[in-house]
Amino acid sequence: MERKREQLEEQGIQIAAISNDKVGALEHFSARAGIGFALLSDPDSEIIKRFGVLNTSVPADHPNYGIPNPVEFLINPDRTVRAKYYEESYRDRFTGGRILVTELGGEAGAAQKTIQTDHLRAAIWSSDAVVRGGNRLALGVDIELAPKMHVYAPGVEGYLAIDWTMDPEPGIQPLEVEYPEARRLEMPAIQEVVPVYEGKFRLIRDVHIGQPNEVEALLDPQGRLNLRGKLRYQACDDKICYLPKTLDLSWTLAFEQHDRTRAPEELRR
């Protein structure tokens, strides 16, 4: 969240994090990590319980009892909850960049590269340039088709729909692609109506990054995580349907190890 704090604040979002850690432990962490937003102490987990996010898998007699499940709430000025980002495992988190891009309509995160073909221009990006194990971020492809050109949308019958796949990698879990609403194109000559995309449109998919030991083999010598996929489509204009084409997609993300520094013993729970 700190990496995206200024951009979130530009969107009118004020960040506050709450845990059942002592005030001193939060002060120690905030100063060490350079956190610029409020860290709130809920030592008896009263607020955590009222929000319904207490981690009930921790027994009441365990030293860690009282910790919350990892969850982010996006709250409107009238105090209603606009969105909730929840993970079961305490090790998993939605990234601030993912929330900024997908929920708040912020600009695409870290630009990667652009691919130009005779039919379209594809700009590849990720919501975050730096990730850690357990992060859930968004990958995206912004597509701009050439004039009078269209591609078929998912659900079309008898034609090749645009399709984005990810190369299978251990420790990497790609989720379903979010496709925009398609336009219904009438083709009177063959008496068909088909779903298509024209002009500019955006494809987004969440990807869950495994823990460091699960993705270690994927890191390059510089410690970067490389994700790869393919975009397959068939472009048509008002006269010709061109041969199907497959584009190689790739994202290079800096991979940061977890900060395992503990607060001084007297500040711990």
Coordinates of N, CA and C in Angstrom, one line a residue, residues 50-175:
R50 N -15.7 -6.8 15.3 CA -16.8 -6.1 14.8 C -16.9 -6.1 13.3
F51 N -15.8 -6.1 12.6 CA -15.7 -6.2 11.2 C -15.9 -7.6 10.7
G52 N -15.9 -8.6 11.6 CA -16.1 -10.0 11.2 C -14.9 -10.6 10.5
V53 N -13.7 -10.1 10.8 CA -12.5 -10.6 10.1 C -11.5 -11.3 11.0
L54 N -11.9 -11.7 12.2 CA -11.0 -12.4 13.1 C -10.6 -13.7 12.5
N55 N -9.4 -14.1 12.6 CA -8.9 -15.3 12.1 C -9.2 -16.4 13.1
T56 N -10.3 -17.1 12.8 CA -10.8 -18.1 13.8 C -10.1 -19.4 13.7
S57 N -9.1 -19.6 12.8 CA -8.3 -20.8 12.7 C -7.2 -20.8 13.8
V58 N -7.1 -19.6 14.5 CA -6.1 -19.6 15.6 C -6.8 -19.8 16.9
P59 N -6.4 -20.8 17.6 CA -7.0 -21.2 18.9 C -6.9 -20.0 19.9
A60 N -7.9 -19.9 20.8 CA -8.0 -18.8 21.8 C -6.8 -18.8 22.7
D61 N -6.2 -20.0 22.9 CA -5.0 -20.1 23.9 C -3.7 -19.9 23.2
H62 N -3.7 -19.6 21.9 CA -2.5 -19.4 21.1 C -2.0 -18.0 21.2
P63 N -0.7 -17.7 21.3 CA -0.1 -16.4 21.4 C -0.6 -15.5 20.3
N64 N -0.9 -16.0 19.1 CA -1.3 -15.2 18.0 C -2.8 -15.0 17.9
Y65 N -3.6 -15.5 18.9 CA -5.0 -15.3 18.8 C -5.3 -13.8 18.8
G66 N -6.3 -13.5 18.0 CA -6.7 -12.1 17.8 C -6.3 -11.4 16.5
I67 N -5.4 -12.2 15.8 CA -5.0 -11.6 14.5 C -6.2 -11.6 13.5
P68 N -6.3 -10.7 12.6 CA -7.3 -10.7 11.6 C -7.0 -11.5 10.4
N69 N -8.0 -11.9 9.6 CA -7.7 -12.4 8.2 C -7.2 -11.2 7.4
P70 N -6.5 -11.5 6.3 CA -6.0 -10.4 5.5 C -7.2 -9.9 4.6
V71 N -7.6 -8.7 4.8 CA -8.7 -8.1 4.1 C -8.5 -6.6 4.0
E72 N -8.9 -6.1 2.8 CA -8.9 -4.6 2.6 C -10.4 -4.2 2.3
F73 N -10.8 -3.1 3.0 CA -12.1 -2.6 2.7 C -11.9 -1.2 2.0
L74 N -12.7 -1.0 1.0 CA -12.7 0.3 0.4 C -14.0 1.0 0.8
I75 N -13.9 2.1 1.6 CA -15.1 2.6 2.3 C -15.4 4.0 1.7
N76 N -16.7 4.2 1.3 CA -17.2 5.5 0.8 C -17.2 6.5 1.9
P77 N -17.3 7.8 1.4 CA -17.4 8.9 2.4 C -18.6 8.8 3.4
D78 N -19.7 8.1 2.9 CA -20.9 7.9 3.8 C -20.7 6.7 4.7
R79 N -19.5 6.1 4.7 CA -19.2 5.0 5.6 C -19.8 3.6 5.1
T80 N -20.3 3.6 3.9 CA -20.7 2.3 3.4 C -19.5 1.6 2.7
V81 N -19.5 0.3 2.6 CA -18.4 -0.4 2.1 C -18.6 -0.5 0.6
R82 N -17.7 0.0 -0.2 CA -17.8 0.0 -1.7 C -17.2 -1.4 -2.2
A83 N -16.2 -1.9 -1.6 CA -15.6 -3.1 -2.1 C -14.8 -3.8 -0.9
K84 N -14.7 -5.1 -1.0 CA -14.0 -5.9 0.0 C -13.0 -6.8 -0.7
Y85 N -11.8 -6.9 -0.3 CA -10.8 -7.7 -0.9 C -10.3 -8.7 0.2
Y86 N -10.7 -9.9 0.1 CA -10.5 -10.9 1.2 C -9.7 -12.1 0.7
E87 N -8.8 -12.5 1.5 CA -8.0 -13.7 1.3 C -8.1 -14.7 2.5
E88 N -8.1 -16.0 2.3 CA -8.2 -16.9 3.4 C -6.9 -17.0 4.1
S89 N -5.8 -17.1 3.4 CA -4.5 -17.3 4.0 C -3.9 -16.0 4.6
Y90 N -3.4 -16.0 5.7 CA -2.7 -14.8 6.3 C -1.5 -14.4 5.5
R91 N -1.0 -15.2 4.6 CA 0.1 -14.9 3.8 C -0.2 -14.2 2.5
D92 N -1.5 -14.1 2.1 CA -1.9 -13.6 0.8 C -2.4 -12.2 1.0
R93 N -2.2 -11.4 -0.1 CA -2.7 -10.0 -0.1 C -3.0 -9.5 -1.5
F94 N -4.1 -8.7 -1.6 CA -4.3 -8.0 -2.9 C -3.3 -6.8 -2.8
T95 N -2.7 -6.5 -3.9 CA -1.8 -5.3 -4.0 C -2.6 -4.0 -4.1
G96 N -1.9 -3.0 -3.6 CA -2.5 -1.6 -3.8 C -2.7 -1.3 -5.2
G97 N -1.7 -1.7 -6.1 CA -1.8 -1.4 -7.5 C -3.0 -2.1 -8.1
R98 N -3.3 -3.3 -7.7 CA -4.4 -4.0 -8.3 C -5.7 -3.3 -8.0
I99 N -5.9 -2.8 -6.7 CA -7.1 -2.1 -6.3 C -7.1 -0.7 -7.1
L100 N -6.0 -0.1 -7.2 CA -6.0 1.2 -7.9 C -6.4 1.1 -9.3
V101 N -5.9 0.1 -10.0 CA -6.2 0.0 -11.5 C -7.6 -0.6 -11.7
T102 N -8.0 -1.6 -11.0 CA -9.2 -2.3 -11.3 C -10.5 -1.7 -10.7
E103 N -10.3 -1.2 -9.5 CA -11.5 -0.7 -8.8 C -11.7 0.8 -9.0
L104 N -10.5 1.6 -9.0 CA -10.6 3.0 -9.0 C -10.4 3.6 -10.4
G105 N -10.1 2.8 -11.4 CA -9.9 3.3 -12.7 C -8.6 4.1 -12.9
G106 N -7.6 3.8 -12.0 CA -6.3 4.4 -12.1 C -5.6 4.0 -13.4
E107 N -4.6 4.8 -13.7 CA -3.8 4.4 -14.9 C -3.1 3.1 -14.7
A108 N -2.9 2.4 -15.9 CA -2.2 1.2 -15.8 C -0.9 1.3 -15.1
G109 N -0.6 0.3 -14.3 CA 0.6 0.3 -13.5 C 1.9 0.3 -14.3
A110 N 2.7 -0.7 -14.0 CA 4.1 -0.7 -14.6 C 4.0 -1.1 -16.1
A111 N 4.3 -0.2 -17.0 CA 4.3 -0.5 -18.4 C 5.4 -1.5 -18.7
Q112 N 5.2 -2.5 -19.6 CA 6.2 -3.5 -19.9 C 6.7 -3.3 -21.3
K113 N 5.8 -3.5 -22.3 CA 6.2 -3.3 -23.7 C 5.0 -3.2 -24.6
T114 N 5.2 -2.8 -25.8 CA 4.1 -2.7 -26.8 C 4.4 -3.5 -28.0
I115 N 3.4 -4.2 -28.5 CA 3.5 -5.0 -29.7 C 2.6 -4.4 -30.8
Q116 N 3.2 -4.3 -32.0 CA 2.5 -3.7 -33.1 C 2.4 -4.7 -34.2
T117 N 1.2 -5.0 -34.7 CA 1.0 -5.8 -35.8 C 0.2 -5.1 -36.9
D118 N -0.1 -5.7 -38.0 CA -0.8 -5.1 -39.1 C -2.3 -4.8 -38.7
H119 N -2.8 -5.5 -37.6 CA -4.2 -5.4 -37.2 C -4.4 -4.6 -36.0
L120 N -3.4 -4.6 -35.1 CA -3.6 -4.0 -33.8 C -2.3 -3.6 -33.1
R121 N -2.5 -2.8 -32.0 CA -1.4 -2.4 -31.1 C -1.8 -2.9 -29.8
A122 N -0.9 -3.7 -29.1 CA -1.1 -4.2 -27.8 C -0.1 -3.7 -26.8
A123 N -0.6 -2.9 -25.8 CA 0.3 -2.4 -24.7 C 0.1 -3.3 -23.5
I124 N 1.2 -3.9 -23.1 CA 1.2 -4.9 -22.0 C 1.7 -4.2 -20.7
W125 N 1.0 -4.4 -19.6 CA 1.3 -3.8 -18.3 C 0.9 -4.7 -17.1
S126 N 1.4 -4.3 -16.0 CA 1.1 -4.9 -14.7 C 0.7 -3.9 -13.7
S127 N -0.1 -4.2 -12.8 CA -0.6 -3.2 -11.8 C 0.6 -2.8 -10.9
D128 N 1.6 -3.7 -10.7 CA 2.7 -3.5 -9.8 C 4.0 -3.9 -10.4
A129 N 5.0 -3.1 -10.2 CA 6.3 -3.4 -10.7 C 7.1 -4.3 -9.8
V130 N 6.8 -4.3 -8.5 CA 7.4 -5.1 -7.5 C 6.4 -5.9 -6.8
V131 N 6.7 -7.2 -6.6 CA 5.8 -8.1 -5.9 C 6.5 -8.9 -4.9
R132 N 5.7 -9.5 -4.0 CA 6.2 -10.4 -3.0 C 5.4 -11.7 -3.0
G133 N 5.9 -12.8 -2.4 CA 5.1 -14.0 -2.3 C 3.8 -13.7 -1.7
G134 N 2.7 -14.3 -2.2 CA 1.4 -14.1 -1.7 C 0.6 -13.0 -2.3
N135 N 1.2 -12.2 -3.1 CA 0.6 -11.0 -3.7 C -0.4 -11.5 -4.8
R136 N -1.5 -10.8 -4.9 CA -2.5 -10.9 -6.0 C -2.5 -9.6 -6.7
L137 N -2.0 -9.6 -7.9 CA -1.9 -8.4 -8.8 C -2.7 -8.6 -10.0
A138 N -2.7 -7.5 -10.8 CA -3.4 -7.6 -12.1 C -2.4 -7.4 -13.2
L139 N -2.6 -8.3 -14.2 CA -1.9 -8.1 -15.5 C -2.9 -7.6 -16.5
G140 N -2.4 -6.8 -17.5 CA -3.3 -6.2 -18.4 C -2.8 -6.1 -19.8
V141 N -3.7 -6.1 -20.8 CA -3.3 -5.9 -22.2 C -4.3 -4.9 -22.7
D142 N -3.8 -3.7 -23.1 CA -4.7 -2.7 -23.7 C -4.5 -2.8 -25.2
I143 N -5.6 -3.0 -25.9 CA -5.6 -3.3 -27.4 C -6.3 -2.1 -28.1
E144 N -5.6 -1.7 -29.2 CA -6.1 -0.7 -30.1 C -6.1 -1.3 -31.5
L145 N -7.3 -1.5 -32.0 CA -7.4 -2.1 -33.4 C -7.3 -1.0 -34.4
A146 N -6.8 -1.5 -35.6 CA -6.7 -0.6 -36.7 C -8.1 -0.2 -37.2
P147 N -8.2 0.9 -37.9 CA -9.5 1.4 -38.4 C -10.3 0.3 -39.2
K148 N -11.6 0.2 -38.9 CA -12.4 -0.7 -39.6 C -12.1 -2.2 -39.3
M149 N -11.3 -2.4 -38.3 CA -10.9 -3.8 -38.0 C -11.7 -4.2 -36.7
H150 N -12.0 -5.5 -36.6 CA -12.6 -6.1 -35.4 C -12.0 -7.5 -35.1
V151 N -12.2 -7.9 -33.9 CA -11.8 -9.2 -33.5 C -13.1 -9.8 -32.8
Y152 N -13.2 -11.1 -32.8 CA -14.4 -11.8 -32.2 C -14.2 -11.9 -30.7
A153 N -15.3 -11.7 -30.0 CA -15.3 -11.8 -28.5 C -15.6 -13.2 -28.1
P154 N -15.3 -13.5 -26.8 CA -15.7 -14.9 -26.3 C -17.2 -15.1 -26.4
G155 N -17.6 -16.3 -26.7 CA -19.0 -16.6 -26.8 C -19.4 -16.7 -28.3
V156 N -18.6 -16.2 -29.2 CA -18.9 -16.3 -30.6 C -18.9 -17.8 -31.0
E157 N -19.8 -18.1 -32.0 CA -19.9 -19.4 -32.5 C -19.5 -19.5 -34.0
G158 N -18.6 -20.4 -34.3 CA -18.2 -20.6 -35.7 C -17.0 -19.7 -36.1
Y159 N -16.5 -18.9 -35.1 CA -15.4 -18.0 -35.4 C -14.4 -18.2 -34.3
L160 N -13.1 -17.7 -34.5 CA -12.1 -17.8 -33.5 C -12.1 -16.5 -32.6
A161 N -12.5 -16.7 -31.3 CA -12.6 -15.6 -30.4 C -11.2 -15.3 -29.9
I162 N -11.0 -14.0 -29.5 CA -9.7 -13.6 -28.9 C -9.5 -14.4 -27.6
D163 N -8.3 -14.9 -27.3 CA -8.1 -15.7 -26.2 C -6.7 -15.4 -25.6
W164 N -6.7 -15.2 -24.3 CA -5.4 -14.9 -23.6 C -5.1 -16.1 -22.6
T165 N -4.0 -16.8 -22.9 CA -3.6 -17.9 -22.0 C -2.3 -17.5 -21.3
M166 N -2.0 -18.2 -20.2 CA -0.8 -18.0 -19.5 C 0.0 -19.3 -19.5
D167 N 1.3 -19.2 -19.7 CA 2.1 -20.4 -19.6 C 2.1 -21.0 -18.2
P168 N 1.9 -22.3 -18.1 CA 1.8 -22.9 -16.7 C 3.2 -22.8 -16.1
E169 N 3.2 -22.3 -14.8 CA 4.4 -22.2 -14.0 C 4.1 -22.6 -12.6
P170 N 5.0 -23.3 -12.0 CA 4.8 -23.7 -10.6 C 4.7 -22.5 -9.7
G171 N 3.7 -22.5 -8.8 CA 3.6 -21.4 -7.9 C 2.9 -20.2 -8.4
I172 N 2.5 -20.2 -9.7 CA 1.8 -19.1 -10.3 C 0.3 -19.5 -10.6
Q173 N -0.6 -18.8 -10.1 CA -2.1 -19.1 -10.4 C -2.7 -18.0 -11.1
P174 N -2.9 -18.1 -12.4 CA -3.7 -17.1 -13.2 C -5.2 -17.3 -13.0
L175 N -5.9 -16.2 -12.8 CA -7.3 -16.3 -12.6 C -8.0 -16.0 -14.0

